[in-house]
Amino acid sequence: MILIHCPYCDDIRPELEFAYAGEAHIARPADPSALSDAEWEKYLFIRANPRGRHNERWRHVHGCGRFFNAVRDTVTDKFELTYKAGEPRK
Amino acid sequence: MSAHRIANACRLNGAATVNFTFDGKPYQGKAGDSLASALLANGVVLMGRSFKYHRPRGLLGAGAEEPNALVSVDRGGGRFTPNLRATAVEIHEGLDARSQNRWPSLETDFGSINDRLGRFFPAGFYNKTFMWPRSFWEKLYEPSIRRMAGLGDAPSDPDPDVYDATYAHCDVLIVGAGPAGIDAALAASASKKKVFLIDEQDELGGGALADPALWGWLAESLKDLARLPNVTLLPRTTAFGYYHDNFIGAVERLTDHLPDPGHQAREKLWRIRAGEVVLAQGAIERPLVFEGNDVPGVMLAGAARTYLHRFGVAVGSRVALMATHDSGWKDLFALARAGVGVAVIVDLRESVDPALLAEAAELGLRVELGSAVIGVSGRLAVTGIEIARADGSGRHKLACDAVLMAGGWTPSVHLWSHSLGKLEWSEEWGAYLPGKANENVRCVGACGGNWSFGSGVHVGQLPTPKNPALLKAFVDFQNDVTAKDIALAIREGMKSVEHIKRYTTNGMATDQGKTSNLNALQLASSALDRPVQAIGLTTFRPPYTPQTFGALAGHAKDALFQPTRKSPIDSWAEAQGAVFEPVAQWRRARYFPRTGEDMHAAVNRECLAVREGVGIFDASTLGKIEVVGPDAAEFLNRMYTNPWKQLEPGRCRYGLLLREDGFITDDGVSARMAPDRFHLTTTTGGAARVLNMMEDYLQTEWPDLNVWLTSTTEQYAVIALQGPKTREVIAPLVEGIDLSSDAFPHMAVREGTICGVPTRLFRVSFTGELGFEINVPAAYGLHVWKQVWEAGQAHGITPYGTETMHVLRAEKGFIIVGQDTDGTVTPYDAGLDWAVGKKKPDFVGKRSLARPDIVASGRKQLVGLLTDDPNEVLIEGAQIVADPKQAIPMTMIGHVTSSYWSATLGRSIAMALVAGGFDRMGETLHIPSASGKTHTAKVVKPMFYDAEGSRLNG
Ligand SMILES: [Zn+2]
């Protein structure tokens, strides 16, 4: 069971308290109606799915309830770091 | 005399006598014996029948690696455990152990016909033979194979035992209490660290238990460790899995070794988080591959030494050794010095360490170098061997009653592999050793490659002058895989170890190839003429050895398997004899049968009671979210499809929630309590999902909005009253609210009191009748329910359940998200375009409603179906076709989503998702059924009752 650092609680807690929430830094477009079908498709469905370093979102759902971002290695499952939502990509 | 107990030094000297049975026959052993050592001491060498060929099998090893001697233990009262390794079963007074996979007896087994038919069961047999047709597999092949090939019987009674579980934390966790593990524990404990030392055996010591020279050191060390307050010793505890961040799963066996297990927990699951892990799991000796290497009495050399020194059991009276490695010579010398007769030492190597030859000469032992065993005589037990020189010359036979195999050692890297540590090939060991770590872990002793045990050579199969196509030389004993099978797999094109493994099933038995993986790799390497490292290595996965379901489940079974959520009204419904059904984690009253009523009769009565009088329904499970803040209306306007900003306080609105891909994910009626406060409702199963989704948008997309979300699902009891007489029932109970239709119209909310309890009173309807939903604080729910129930008696109030609720809403064509939608249904598909605010510039999912595939024609749309025969009720989920005469497989154009008998209408009704459904009004469609009958039904609008809505505005 992975240990995850919640940047809001500033505490390391077991994976059971958290929920995965998909790739990070995919902002909802300000005006979706201005997007072409291809652009909307890219926003909705196209994900990086890298082998290795991945910026992704987690929620401390059974803790403070906050969504935050993390960098996790998809090969080793190791968390490199976590940071608050709204902070720039790391 | 073959295997027998010998009198001189062993660890069981002076131990008490223990009576046990094997296959019903009584035997005596000593306290401290394993079932394996106790049976050997009684001269029993035949202990099992093999998985596929039913070949007679004896012990291969003395520890966790044992593939052959699998037994069942019956403790009575449903305590039955199959597939235990006899080497890991401690005997106790009254132990009832049984052999497996044989009929009628271990000695005479009809299944052994498979052995004669062996040439019909080559590698890939299952893949090639049992492919088609499917019915043959289900009715013939699988039952026959299950009967003939297999392990022990699964127990049929519920397990009466209880299982304990605990979490633990330590600085250093050491797995394996052999010399290396004990040294590591002593070193770590000196620094005051919190240390756990765990070992799968009943006695700590590992390899030291088979080495009398270490017994003094072992006793002193264990005494020291036991005295230290910072050290926890856990014998009988198997670390079965190594998970992320040094999280180790282990099972401690508490009662299996006791004559009377009593009422204490049988096993305890330890979930241990360790700062550092030290793996000291030792190494497993490798068998050699030659004709007859599975005859009972052929075993690993190190195991023979363990039986001798730990248990005082000689594995034979005239023992032969087949070695490619020095360690076997030392094991055999130990046997010889204990007085065990030796037939011969055969070693494949042309020359060996002169010191070994000198010691053999001193002991007067016959030695044949550059030679190999090429055959074994005896069926139920070894009677002799045939030997030839490596070039096939000089064939001769010798009598013996046991054959020891010494093929070198394989470090136990199982847990290391679980931790995703890298492995590196070692020519010296002929095996993979731990390389770069992925966790804070290190390997010590033999499993880390740090052990001086002499040298040897590694061969996949011993040379033989015999025809290799006719040999039964076993590689994987538990799955009956021979060298011939691996050769065949390679001839048929399997090149990677993953393919060879699956084609032959090598390494796929419950022992995960502990004794077979490396030999299979060597064989593949030779056949493909590529280095072993190029063949690849299969991955070890938890569990290291099989564990009981009981230990893993722990307390999470029966009523504790998952929480059952009960509404505040649940006890009343139970007392009324309600029949319940699970909805998400809730249990909800499905219907309230009167004496002699089945569900159909009860639901018909409940439906008519609501339509004609008044019904009372527990809607407490509805998800509820309180949305508060100055931007609450703006937030909901962005989330839901319809407009919210103009909704006046005191009014309700049906809200439709889409995912960003445009598909319906939830719905519910919500109320504006104040300009900055909304009372949202969600579906019973969707509450947590909706709250999570709303939090996500609020926290990460629109953090500028000043809104707070609070789950209030369990804060309110919700009592729904539906039917034309509803108002009369509650009028005397309500204070501070004008219930008249003008003052309190449909889709409105008022605050006041009912029965003296503060309430949010909703005027809403999921039935099409006049209706109110009384929200009161949950703690008052039962009180108010009972008062309403009393007040309703004069009006014939009738409790109804979820089944009646489903029928009533279907009569009105109201959808249930998740039943009439399936995650691919848009508001347009569901006929809910009236709920979409087309003038709104944006809401979640809006842009997707213009996606090409969503505006395309031919999408499945929600329609009503009326069967031509009004008495036929379609089956929910049934597929729909346009032309019933077309050839099978037919083109399916949709399916029935909801279908009921409507007592109100006196006929059946159904809803369905049908391709192009809106354009098929009046068309007749066909619904073939499993019985062979094809139903016909007309497509109609999904609105079967009171289309103008006059009843709910009354
Ligand atoms: Zn947190």
mmCIF file of C-alpha atoms in Angstrom, chain B residues 623-629 632 636 671 673 676-681 691 707-713 716 751 760:
data_model
loop_
_atom_site.group_PDB
_atom_site.id
_atom_site.type_symbol
_atom_site.label_atom_id
_atom_site.label_comp_id
_atom_site.label_asym_id
_atom_site.label_seq_id
_atom_site.Cartn_x
_atom_site.Cartn_y
_atom_site.Cartn_z
ATOM 1 C CA GLY B 623 -28.614 11.604 -1.583
ATOM 2 C CA LYS B 624 -28.713 15.140 -0.206
ATOM 3 C CA ILE B 625 -26.198 17.956 -0.558
ATOM 4 C CA GLU B 626 -26.500 21.377 1.043
ATOM 5 C CA VAL B 627 -25.064 24.013 -1.319
ATOM 6 C CA VAL B 628 -24.379 27.304 0.458
ATOM 7 C CA GLY B 629 -22.688 30.567 -0.427
ATOM 8 C CA ALA B 632 -24.357 28.886 -5.013
ATOM 9 C CA LEU B 636 -25.430 25.060 -9.886
ATOM 10 C CA ALA B 671 -34.954 23.352 -3.807
ATOM 11 C CA MET B 673 -34.215 27.501 0.466
ATOM 12 C CA ASP B 676 -27.612 31.630 -0.999
ATOM 13 C CA ARG B 677 -28.800 28.158 0.017
ATOM 14 C CA PHE B 678 -29.943 25.106 -1.954
ATOM 15 C CA HIS B 679 -31.151 21.697 -0.826
ATOM 16 C CA LEU B 680 -29.987 19.269 -3.537
ATOM 17 C CA THR B 681 -31.118 15.693 -3.903
ATOM 18 C CA LEU B 691 -20.473 15.266 -4.330
ATOM 19 C CA VAL B 707 -19.615 27.994 -2.355
ATOM 20 C CA TRP B 708 -19.635 25.290 0.300
ATOM 21 C CA LEU B 709 -20.873 21.731 -0.251
ATOM 22 C CA THR B 710 -21.972 19.557 2.657
ATOM 23 C CA SER B 711 -23.301 16.012 2.459
ATOM 24 C CA THR B 712 -26.578 15.937 4.390
ATOM 25 C CA THR B 713 -27.829 12.549 3.226
ATOM 26 C CA TYR B 716 -32.566 13.999 7.194
ATOM 27 C CA GLU B 751 -40.343 25.394 6.216
ATOM 28 C CA ARG B 760 -38.450 21.187 5.132
#
